[in-house]
CSV table of C-alpha atoms and ligand atoms in Angstrom, one decimal:
chain,number,residue,atom,x,y,z
A,1,MET,CA,68.6,123.7,-24.9
A,2,PHE,CA,70.3,121.5,-28.2
A,3,GLU,CA,71.2,117.5,-27.7
A,4,LYS,CA,73.8,118.0,-30.2
A,5,ILE,CA,74.5,120.5,-32.7
A,6,THR,CA,76.2,118.1,-36.3
A,7,PRO,CA,77.6,121.0,-38.8
A,8,GLN,CA,78.0,118.4,-42.5
A,9,PRO,CA,79.8,120.1,-44.7
A,10,LEU,CA,77.7,119.5,-48.5
A,11,PHE,CA,78.9,119.2,-51.9
A,12,ALA,CA,83.1,118.6,-50.5
A,13,SER,CA,85.4,119.7,-53.0
A,14,THR,CA,87.9,117.2,-52.4
A,15,ILE,CA,91.5,116.9,-53.4
A,16,TRP,CA,93.7,113.2,-53.1
A,17,ILE,CA,96.8,114.1,-50.7
A,18,HIS,CA,99.0,110.9,-51.6
A,19,HIS,CA,103.1,111.3,-49.3
A,20,LEU,CA,105.3,108.9,-51.3
A,21,LYS,CA,107.7,107.3,-49.3
A,22,ALA,CA,110.8,108.9,-48.2
A,23,GLU,CA,113.1,106.1,-50.1
A,24,VAL,CA,111.1,106.3,-53.5
A,25,ALA,CA,111.1,109.5,-53.4
A,26,GLY,CA,114.2,111.2,-52.5
A,27,PRO,CA,116.0,109.1,-55.9
A,28,LEU,CA,113.4,109.4,-57.8
A,29,ASN,CA,112.9,113.8,-57.1
A,30,GLN,CA,117.2,113.8,-57.3
A,31,HIS,CA,116.4,111.8,-61.4
A,32,LEU,CA,113.3,114.6,-62.0
A,33,ALA,CA,115.3,117.3,-61.0
A,34,ARG,CA,118.1,116.3,-63.8
A,35,GLN,CA,116.1,115.8,-66.6
A,36,ILE,CA,114.4,119.4,-66.5
A,37,ASP,CA,116.6,121.1,-65.9
A,38,ARG,CA,117.9,119.4,-69.0
A,39,LEU,CA,114.6,120.8,-71.0
A,40,ILE,CA,114.3,124.2,-69.9
A,41,SER,CA,118.6,124.5,-70.2
A,42,PRO,CA,119.5,126.7,-71.5
A,43,LYS,CA,117.0,128.8,-69.2
A,44,PRO,CA,115.7,131.4,-71.3
A,45,PRO,CA,115.1,134.9,-69.8
A,46,ARG,CA,112.0,135.9,-67.2
A,47,ALA,CA,110.3,138.7,-66.8
A,48,PRO,CA,109.8,138.9,-62.3
A,49,GLY,CA,107.4,137.3,-61.3
A,50,GLU,CA,106.8,134.5,-64.6
A,51,THR,CA,108.0,130.7,-64.7
A,52,TRP,CA,109.4,128.7,-66.8
A,53,GLN,CA,107.3,125.5,-67.7
A,54,THR,CA,107.9,123.0,-69.9
A,55,GLU,CA,105.9,121.5,-72.5
A,56,ALA,CA,102.5,119.3,-71.5
A,57,ARG,CA,104.1,116.1,-72.8
A,58,LEU,CA,106.0,115.4,-70.9
A,59,HIS,CA,103.8,111.7,-70.3
A,60,THR,CA,104.8,110.8,-73.4
A,61,LEU,CA,108.9,110.7,-72.7
A,62,PRO,CA,110.8,107.2,-71.1
A,63,GLU,CA,112.5,109.4,-68.3
A,64,PHE,CA,109.2,110.0,-66.8
A,65,SER,CA,107.6,106.6,-67.8
A,66,ASP,CA,107.9,105.8,-63.6
A,67,LEU,CA,106.6,109.3,-62.8
A,68,THR,CA,103.5,109.3,-64.9
A,69,ALA,CA,103.1,105.1,-64.1
A,70,LEU,CA,102.8,107.0,-60.6
A,71,PHE,CA,100.4,109.1,-61.2
A,72,MET,CA,98.4,106.5,-64.1
A,73,THR,CA,97.9,104.8,-59.9
A,74,ALA,CA,96.8,107.2,-58.2
A,75,ALA,CA,94.2,108.2,-60.5
A,76,LYS,CA,92.7,105.1,-61.2
A,77,GLY,CA,92.6,105.1,-56.7
A,78,VAL,CA,90.8,108.7,-56.5
A,79,LEU,CA,88.1,107.5,-59.3
A,80,GLU,CA,87.6,104.4,-57.7
A,81,LYS,CA,86.4,106.0,-54.3
A,82,LEU,CA,84.6,108.6,-56.9
A,83,GLU,CA,83.1,105.5,-57.6
A,84,ILE,CA,82.9,106.7,-61.2
A,85,ASP,CA,80.6,103.5,-64.0
A,86,TYR,CA,84.7,104.7,-67.0
A,87,GLY,CA,86.1,101.6,-69.1
A,88,GLU,CA,89.7,104.0,-69.7
A,89,PHE,CA,91.2,107.4,-69.0
A,90,GLU,CA,94.3,108.4,-69.5
A,91,ILE,CA,97.3,111.6,-69.5
A,92,THR,CA,95.9,114.3,-71.7
A,93,GLY,CA,99.2,116.9,-70.3
A,94,CYS,CA,101.6,117.4,-68.1
A,95,TRP,CA,105.0,119.4,-68.0
A,96,ALA,CA,106.6,120.8,-65.4
A,97,ASN,CA,107.4,124.4,-63.8
A,98,VAL,CA,110.6,125.0,-62.3
A,99,ASN,CA,109.3,129.1,-61.0
A,100,PRO,CA,112.8,131.1,-59.2
A,101,LYS,CA,112.4,134.1,-56.7
A,102,GLY,CA,109.7,135.4,-57.4
A,103,GLY,CA,108.0,132.9,-59.6
A,104,ILE,CA,104.2,132.2,-59.5
A,105,HIS,CA,101.6,130.0,-60.4
A,106,PRO,CA,98.4,133.1,-60.8
A,107,VAL,CA,94.5,131.5,-60.1
A,108,HIS,CA,93.3,129.2,-62.6
A,109,ASN,CA,92.3,126.2,-63.1
A,110,HIS,CA,92.7,122.8,-66.2
A,111,PRO,CA,89.8,123.2,-68.3
A,112,ASN,CA,88.9,119.8,-70.4
A,113,ASN,CA,89.4,117.8,-67.9
A,114,TYR,CA,88.4,115.3,-65.3
A,115,LEU,CA,91.4,115.6,-62.9
A,116,SER,CA,94.2,117.5,-62.4
A,117,GLY,CA,97.4,117.1,-60.1
A,118,VAL,CA,100.5,118.1,-59.0
A,119,TYR,CA,103.5,115.9,-57.7
A,120,TYR,CA,106.1,118.2,-56.1
A,121,VAL,CA,109.9,117.1,-56.6
A,122,GLN,CA,112.1,119.8,-55.0
A,123,ILE,CA,110.1,123.1,-52.5
A,124,PRO,CA,112.8,125.7,-51.5
A,125,PRO,CA,111.3,127.1,-47.4
A,126,GLY,CA,108.5,128.7,-47.7
A,127,ALA,CA,107.2,128.3,-51.2
A,128,ASP,CA,105.8,125.0,-49.7
A,129,ALA,CA,102.2,126.5,-50.1
A,130,ILE,CA,99.1,126.1,-53.0
A,131,GLN,CA,96.1,128.1,-52.2
A,132,PHE,CA,92.7,126.5,-53.3
A,133,HIS,CA,90.0,128.9,-53.8
A,134,ASP,CA,86.2,128.1,-53.6
A,135,PRO,CA,84.4,127.4,-56.7
A,136,ARG,CA,81.3,129.2,-55.2
A,137,HIS,CA,80.1,132.1,-56.7
A,138,GLN,CA,77.9,133.0,-52.9
A,139,PRO,CA,79.8,133.7,-50.5
A,140,THR,CA,81.2,136.7,-51.5
A,141,LEU,CA,78.6,138.4,-52.4
A,142,ILE,CA,77.7,139.2,-48.3
A,143,ALA,CA,80.7,139.3,-47.1
A,144,PRO,CA,81.3,140.0,-43.1
A,145,ARG,CA,84.3,140.7,-41.4
A,146,ILE,CA,85.5,137.3,-40.4
A,147,LYS,CA,86.7,137.1,-36.6
A,148,ASN,CA,88.7,134.1,-37.0
A,149,TYR,CA,89.3,132.3,-40.5
A,150,ASN,CA,87.9,128.8,-40.5
A,151,ALA,CA,86.6,125.5,-42.8
A,152,TYR,CA,82.6,127.4,-42.7
A,153,ASN,CA,83.7,130.5,-43.5
A,154,SER,CA,87.2,130.7,-45.5
A,155,ILE,CA,86.7,130.8,-48.9
A,156,ALA,CA,90.3,130.1,-49.7
A,157,ALA,CA,92.3,127.0,-48.2
A,158,HIS,CA,95.9,125.5,-48.8
A,159,ALA,CA,97.6,122.8,-48.6
A,160,ARG,CA,101.7,122.1,-47.6
A,161,ALA,CA,104.0,121.0,-50.6
A,162,ARG,CA,106.3,118.9,-49.2
A,163,PRO,CA,108.8,116.8,-51.9
A,164,GLY,CA,107.4,113.4,-52.5
A,165,GLN,CA,103.8,114.7,-51.9
A,166,MET,CA,101.3,114.5,-55.2
A,167,ILE,CA,97.6,116.1,-54.8
A,168,LEU,CA,94.9,114.9,-56.8
A,169,PHE,CA,92.2,117.6,-57.1
A,170,PRO,CA,89.0,118.1,-59.3
A,171,ALA,CA,90.2,119.6,-63.0
A,172,TRP,CA,87.6,122.6,-62.6
A,173,LEU,CA,88.8,123.0,-59.3
A,174,VAL,CA,90.7,127.4,-58.9
A,175,HIS,CA,94.0,127.7,-57.2
A,176,SER,CA,96.8,129.3,-57.4
A,177,VAL,CA,101.2,130.0,-56.2
A,178,ASP,CA,102.0,132.3,-54.7
A,179,PRO,CA,105.7,133.9,-55.1
A,180,ASN,CA,108.8,132.0,-55.0
A,181,PRO,CA,110.1,133.7,-51.7
A,182,SER,CA,113.5,131.7,-52.2
A,183,ASP,CA,116.2,131.9,-54.0
A,184,GLU,CA,116.5,128.4,-54.9
A,185,VAL,CA,114.2,127.1,-57.4
A,186,ARG,CA,110.9,125.8,-56.2
A,187,ILE,CA,110.3,122.2,-59.6
A,188,SER,CA,106.4,121.2,-59.6
A,189,ILE,CA,104.9,118.6,-62.4
A,190,SER,CA,101.9,119.5,-63.0
A,191,PHE,CA,99.3,116.6,-64.4
A,192,ASN,CA,95.6,116.7,-66.4
A,193,ILE,CA,93.1,112.8,-66.4
A,194,MET,CA,90.4,112.7,-68.7
A,195,PHE,CA,88.1,109.4,-70.2
A,196,SER,CA,90.0,108.5,-73.6
A,197,ASP,CA,86.1,106.6,-74.7
A,198,TYR,CA,83.8,110.1,-72.5
A,199,VAL,CA,81.9,110.5,-76.1
A,200,GLN,CA,81.6,106.7,-76.9
A,201,ARG,CA,80.9,105.3,-73.4
A,202,MET,CA,79.8,108.5,-71.2
A,203,SER,CA,78.3,111.8,-72.8
A,204,TYR,CA,74.7,109.4,-74.1
A,205,PRO,CA,71.9,111.4,-71.6
A,206,LYS,CA,71.5,109.0,-67.8
A,207,TRP,CA,67.7,108.5,-68.3
A,208,ASP,CA,66.1,105.9,-70.5
A,209,GLY,CA,63.8,106.7,-73.6
A,210,ILE,CA,60.5,105.8,-75.2
A,211,ALA,CA,62.3,102.5,-76.6
A,212,LEU,CA,62.9,103.4,-80.4
A,213,GLU,CA,62.8,99.3,-81.6
A,214,ARG,CA,58.6,100.1,-80.9
A,215,HIS,CA,58.3,101.3,-84.4
A,216,LYS,CA,61.2,99.0,-85.9
A,217,ASN,CA,57.6,96.9,-87.9
A,218,THR,CA,55.1,99.2,-88.3
A,219,GLY,CA,57.0,101.8,-90.4
A,220,GLY,CA,56.2,104.5,-88.7
B,1,LIG,FE1,97.4,124.0,-62.4
């Protein structure tokens, strides 16, 4: 009856997965793991489920400059794909996460930024996923049982976390990480990106009003 049916997903919440070349990722990850271990040692005690996190200013440390250069290049590429009219952007926060066995990241987003990202340094077996959650509230109101989950009916989706892989995503996109089942730590580095000149360049209304200059010489 129908010549064809064409599903057209609307308003995509796109994540941008970047795969570093193995010959670059190998030595970089060894270096990063050493630096992060130095920064968090001696490790303060953690309750079950908790994780170690550094301060959020790794991007100011020279030991992380190669990585932050990669973050900037990746973010520039994503902003170009999004065709955003911007002037400058910067990393506003960058921190390492070290999940021991059982360590999680509960559901959260990254407020006050435009893009966020995560780079994977060390991923033990079974700890290789990040969950992204549907930002729409409507699908949870009428929520029938699902026979098979697919791209059209799911309200959560995971992306694979692999060493040397970086995922950029909208900072508002809610995400979480399940418990690390391994005795080996899971190491990732998170970062945020925001426009440096947001107020000056980007916040003025997008519409044009009646020009104020018309009243310049009339005292009106
Ligand atoms: Fe996060």
